[in-house]
Short mmCIF file of N, CA and C in Angstrom, two decimals:
data_model
loop_
_atom_site.label_atom_id
_atom_site.label_comp_id
_atom_site.label_asym_id
_atom_site.label_seq_id
_atom_site.Cartn_x
_atom_site.Cartn_y
_atom_site.Cartn_z
N MET J 1 66.44 245.24 102.67
CA MET J 1 67.07 245.41 103.96
C MET J 1 66.99 244.10 104.74
N ILE J 2 67.86 243.95 105.70
CA ILE J 2 67.90 242.74 106.53
C ILE J 2 66.65 242.68 107.41
N ASP J 3 66.11 241.49 107.52
CA ASP J 3 64.92 241.27 108.34
C ASP J 3 65.25 241.56 109.81
N PRO J 4 64.48 242.43 110.46
CA PRO J 4 64.75 242.75 111.87
C PRO J 4 64.69 241.51 112.78
N LYS J 5 63.95 240.49 112.37
CA LYS J 5 63.87 239.27 113.17
C LYS J 5 65.24 238.60 113.28
N ILE J 6 66.01 238.69 112.20
CA ILE J 6 67.36 238.10 112.20
C ILE J 6 68.25 238.83 113.21
N VAL J 7 68.17 240.15 113.20
CA VAL J 7 68.97 240.95 114.14
C VAL J 7 68.56 240.63 115.57
N ASP J 8 67.24 240.56 115.82
CA ASP J 8 66.75 240.23 117.16
C ASP J 8 67.24 238.86 117.60
N ASP J 9 67.18 237.89 116.69
CA ASP J 9 67.61 236.54 117.02
C ASP J 9 69.10 236.50 117.34
N LEU J 10 69.91 237.18 116.54
CA LEU J 10 71.36 237.22 116.80
C LEU J 10 71.66 237.86 118.16
N ALA J 11 70.99 238.97 118.44
CA ALA J 11 71.21 239.67 119.70
C ALA J 11 70.77 238.80 120.88
N ARG J 12 69.62 238.13 120.74
CA ARG J 12 69.12 237.26 121.81
C ARG J 12 70.08 236.11 122.08
N ARG J 13 70.57 235.49 121.02
CA ARG J 13 71.49 234.36 121.19
C ARG J 13 72.79 234.80 121.85
N ALA J 14 73.30 235.95 121.45
CA ALA J 14 74.54 236.44 122.05
C ALA J 14 74.33 236.77 123.53
N ALA J 15 73.19 237.37 123.86
CA ALA J 15 72.91 237.71 125.25
C ALA J 15 72.73 236.45 126.09
N GLU J 16 72.14 235.43 125.53
CA GLU J 16 71.94 234.18 126.26
C GLU J 16 73.27 233.48 126.54
N ALA J 17 74.29 233.80 125.77
CA ALA J 17 75.60 233.20 125.98
C ALA J 17 76.31 233.78 127.20
N ALA J 18 75.79 234.89 127.72
CA ALA J 18 76.37 235.49 128.93
C ALA J 18 76.11 234.55 130.11
N PRO J 19 76.94 234.61 131.12
CA PRO J 19 76.77 233.72 132.29
C PRO J 19 75.39 233.87 132.92
N ALA J 20 74.87 232.74 133.40
CA ALA J 20 73.56 232.73 134.05
C ALA J 20 73.61 233.56 135.33
N GLY J 21 72.48 234.09 135.73
CA GLY J 21 72.41 234.88 136.95
C GLY J 21 72.72 236.35 136.73
N MET J 22 72.97 236.71 135.52
CA MET J 22 73.27 238.11 135.21
C MET J 22 72.16 238.65 134.31
N GLY J 23 70.92 238.49 134.77
CA GLY J 23 69.74 238.84 133.98
C GLY J 23 69.76 240.26 133.45
N GLU J 24 70.04 241.22 134.33
CA GLU J 24 70.04 242.62 133.90
C GLU J 24 71.13 242.88 132.87
N LEU J 25 72.29 242.27 133.10
CA LEU J 25 73.39 242.42 132.14
C LEU J 25 73.00 241.81 130.80
N GLN J 26 72.32 240.68 130.84
CA GLN J 26 71.88 240.05 129.59
C GLN J 26 70.92 240.95 128.83
N LYS J 27 69.99 241.58 129.52
CA LYS J 27 69.04 242.48 128.88
C LYS J 27 69.75 243.67 128.24
N ASP J 28 70.69 244.26 128.98
CA ASP J 28 71.46 245.39 128.44
C ASP J 28 72.30 244.96 127.24
N LEU J 29 72.92 243.81 127.39
CA LEU J 29 73.75 243.28 126.31
C LEU J 29 72.92 243.05 125.06
N GLU J 30 71.76 242.44 125.23
CA GLU J 30 70.88 242.17 124.08
C GLU J 30 70.45 243.48 123.42
N LYS J 31 70.06 244.45 124.23
CA LYS J 31 69.62 245.75 123.70
C LYS J 31 70.75 246.42 122.92
N ASN J 32 71.96 246.44 123.50
CA ASN J 32 73.10 247.08 122.84
C ASN J 32 73.53 246.33 121.58
N LEU J 33 73.48 245.00 121.65
CA LEU J 33 73.83 244.22 120.47
C LEU J 33 72.83 244.44 119.34
N ARG J 34 71.56 244.50 119.69
CA ARG J 34 70.53 244.73 118.67
C ARG J 34 70.77 246.07 117.98
N ALA J 35 71.04 247.09 118.76
CA ALA J 35 71.30 248.42 118.18
C ALA J 35 72.57 248.40 117.33
N GLY J 36 73.60 247.77 117.83
CA GLY J 36 74.86 247.71 117.09
C GLY J 36 74.75 246.94 115.79
N LEU J 37 74.08 245.79 115.85
CA LEU J 37 73.92 244.99 114.64
C LEU J 37 73.04 245.69 113.61
N SER J 38 71.99 246.34 114.07
CA SER J 38 71.13 247.09 113.15
C SER J 38 71.91 248.19 112.44
N GLY J 39 72.70 248.92 113.21
CA GLY J 39 73.53 249.97 112.62
C GLY J 39 74.55 249.43 111.65
N LEU J 40 75.18 248.33 112.01
CA LEU J 40 76.18 247.71 111.13
C LEU J 40 75.55 247.27 109.83
N PHE J 41 74.43 246.56 109.91
CA PHE J 41 73.79 246.08 108.70
C PHE J 41 73.30 247.22 107.82
N SER J 42 72.81 248.30 108.41
CA SER J 42 72.34 249.41 107.58
C SER J 42 73.51 250.13 106.91
N ARG J 43 74.65 250.20 107.58
CA ARG J 43 75.84 250.82 106.95
C ARG J 43 76.37 249.95 105.82
N LEU J 44 76.22 248.65 105.94
CA LEU J 44 76.69 247.75 104.90
C LEU J 44 75.77 247.75 103.68
N GLU J 45 74.60 248.36 103.82
CA GLU J 45 73.62 248.45 102.75
C GLU J 45 73.31 247.08 102.16
N LEU J 46 73.06 246.12 103.02
CA LEU J 46 72.72 244.77 102.59
C LEU J 46 71.27 244.74 102.11
N VAL J 47 70.99 243.84 101.20
CA VAL J 47 69.62 243.67 100.72
C VAL J 47 69.19 242.23 100.99
N SER J 48 67.89 242.04 101.02
CA SER J 48 67.37 240.70 101.24
C SER J 48 67.55 239.87 99.97
N ARG J 49 67.47 238.57 100.11
CA ARG J 49 67.59 237.67 98.96
C ARG J 49 66.47 237.94 97.97
N GLU J 50 65.27 238.20 98.50
CA GLU J 50 64.12 238.48 97.63
C GLU J 50 64.37 239.72 96.78
N GLU J 51 64.86 240.79 97.40
CA GLU J 51 65.14 242.02 96.66
C GLU J 51 66.24 241.79 95.62
N PHE J 52 67.25 241.02 95.99
CA PHE J 52 68.33 240.69 95.07
C PHE J 52 67.79 239.93 93.86
N ASP J 53 66.93 238.94 94.11
CA ASP J 53 66.36 238.15 93.01
C ASP J 53 65.50 239.01 92.09
N ILE J 54 64.74 239.92 92.67
CA ILE J 54 63.90 240.82 91.86
C ILE J 54 64.79 241.69 90.97
N GLN J 55 65.83 242.27 91.54
CA GLN J 55 66.71 243.12 90.75
C GLN J 55 67.47 242.33 89.69
N SER J 56 67.82 241.09 89.99
CA SER J 56 68.47 240.23 89.00
C SER J 56 67.55 239.97 87.82
N ALA J 57 66.26 239.74 88.09
CA ALA J 57 65.29 239.52 87.03
C ALA J 57 65.11 240.77 86.18
N VAL J 58 65.05 241.93 86.82
CA VAL J 58 64.94 243.19 86.08
C VAL J 58 66.16 243.38 85.18
N LEU J 59 67.33 243.10 85.72
CA LEU J 59 68.55 243.24 84.94
C LEU J 59 68.56 242.27 83.75
N ALA J 60 68.09 241.05 83.95
CA ALA J 60 68.05 240.07 82.86
C ALA J 60 67.10 240.53 81.75
N ARG J 61 65.93 241.06 82.14
CA ARG J 61 64.99 241.58 81.13
C ARG J 61 65.58 242.75 80.38
N THR J 62 66.25 243.63 81.10
CA THR J 62 66.88 244.79 80.47
C THR J 62 67.97 244.35 79.50
N ARG J 63 68.76 243.36 79.91
CA ARG J 63 69.82 242.85 79.04
C ARG J 63 69.23 242.25 77.77
N SER J 64 68.13 241.51 77.91
CA SER J 64 67.46 240.89 76.77
C SER J 64 66.96 241.96 75.80
N LYS J 65 66.33 243.00 76.32
CA LYS J 65 65.84 244.10 75.48
C LYS J 65 66.99 244.81 74.78
N LEU J 66 68.08 245.02 75.50
CA LEU J 66 69.24 245.68 74.91
C LEU J 66 69.82 244.84 73.78
N ASP J 67 69.92 243.54 73.98
CA ASP J 67 70.43 242.66 72.93
C ASP J 67 69.54 242.72 71.69
N ALA J 68 68.22 242.72 71.89
CA ALA J 68 67.29 242.81 70.76
C ALA J 68 67.44 244.13 70.03
N LEU J 69 67.59 245.21 70.77
CA LEU J 69 67.77 246.53 70.15
C LEU J 69 69.09 246.62 69.39
N GLU J 70 70.15 246.03 69.93
CA GLU J 70 71.44 246.03 69.24
C GLU J 70 71.35 245.25 67.93
N LYS J 71 70.63 244.13 67.96
CA LYS J 71 70.45 243.33 66.75
C LYS J 71 69.65 244.12 65.71
N GLN J 72 68.58 244.76 66.17
CA GLN J 72 67.74 245.55 65.27
C GLN J 72 68.54 246.70 64.65
N LEU J 73 69.36 247.36 65.46
CA LEU J 73 70.19 248.46 64.96
C LEU J 73 71.19 247.96 63.92
N ALA J 74 71.80 246.82 64.17
CA ALA J 74 72.77 246.26 63.22
C ALA J 74 72.08 245.94 61.90
N GLU J 75 70.86 245.39 61.96
CA GLU J 75 70.11 245.08 60.74
C GLU J 75 69.77 246.36 59.97
N LEU J 76 69.38 247.41 60.68
CA LEU J 76 69.07 248.68 60.02
C LEU J 76 70.31 249.29 59.38
N GLU J 77 71.42 249.20 60.08
CA GLU J 77 72.67 249.73 59.52
C GLU J 77 73.06 248.96 58.27
N ASP J 78 72.92 247.63 58.29
CA ASP J 78 73.22 246.82 57.11
C ASP J 78 72.30 247.19 55.96
N SER J 79 71.03 247.38 56.28
CA SER J 79 70.05 247.75 55.25
C SER J 79 70.41 249.09 54.62
N LEU J 80 70.79 250.05 55.43
CA LEU J 80 71.18 251.36 54.90
C LEU J 80 72.45 251.27 54.07
N ARG J 81 73.39 250.44 54.50
CA ARG J 81 74.64 250.25 53.76
C ARG J 81 74.36 249.65 52.38
N ASP J 82 73.45 248.68 52.36
CA ASP J 82 73.10 248.03 51.09
C ASP J 82 72.45 249.00 50.14
N LYS J 83 71.60 249.87 50.68
CA LYS J 83 70.88 250.85 49.83
C LYS J 83 71.82 251.93 49.29
N SER J 84 72.86 252.25 50.05
CA SER J 84 73.75 253.34 49.64
C SER J 84 74.84 252.87 48.68
N LYS J 85 74.99 251.55 48.49
CA LYS J 85 76.00 251.05 47.57
C LYS J 85 75.55 251.30 46.13
N PRO J 86 76.50 251.69 45.28
CA PRO J 86 76.13 251.89 43.86
C PRO J 86 75.76 250.55 43.22
N SER J 87 74.74 250.57 42.39
CA SER J 87 74.28 249.34 41.74
C SER J 87 75.03 249.03 40.49
#
């Protein structure tokens, strides 16, 4: 999931862009932006870079194991084919 600090930082920066002297409006704007951005990011089902890298590594290991199993199966099939051929 997206780091809440990023959402807070985005909301704070956007609120600071509001005209000076509108302190209460800035606070409300920041609060509403934080809620809106959090909701948006959760609906987008974004993941952190760390989680993505972990899942990529898991997928690579799984792919490697699958390749090894496919090779082993092909060798077994060849072995069975050789044994079943008439001599």
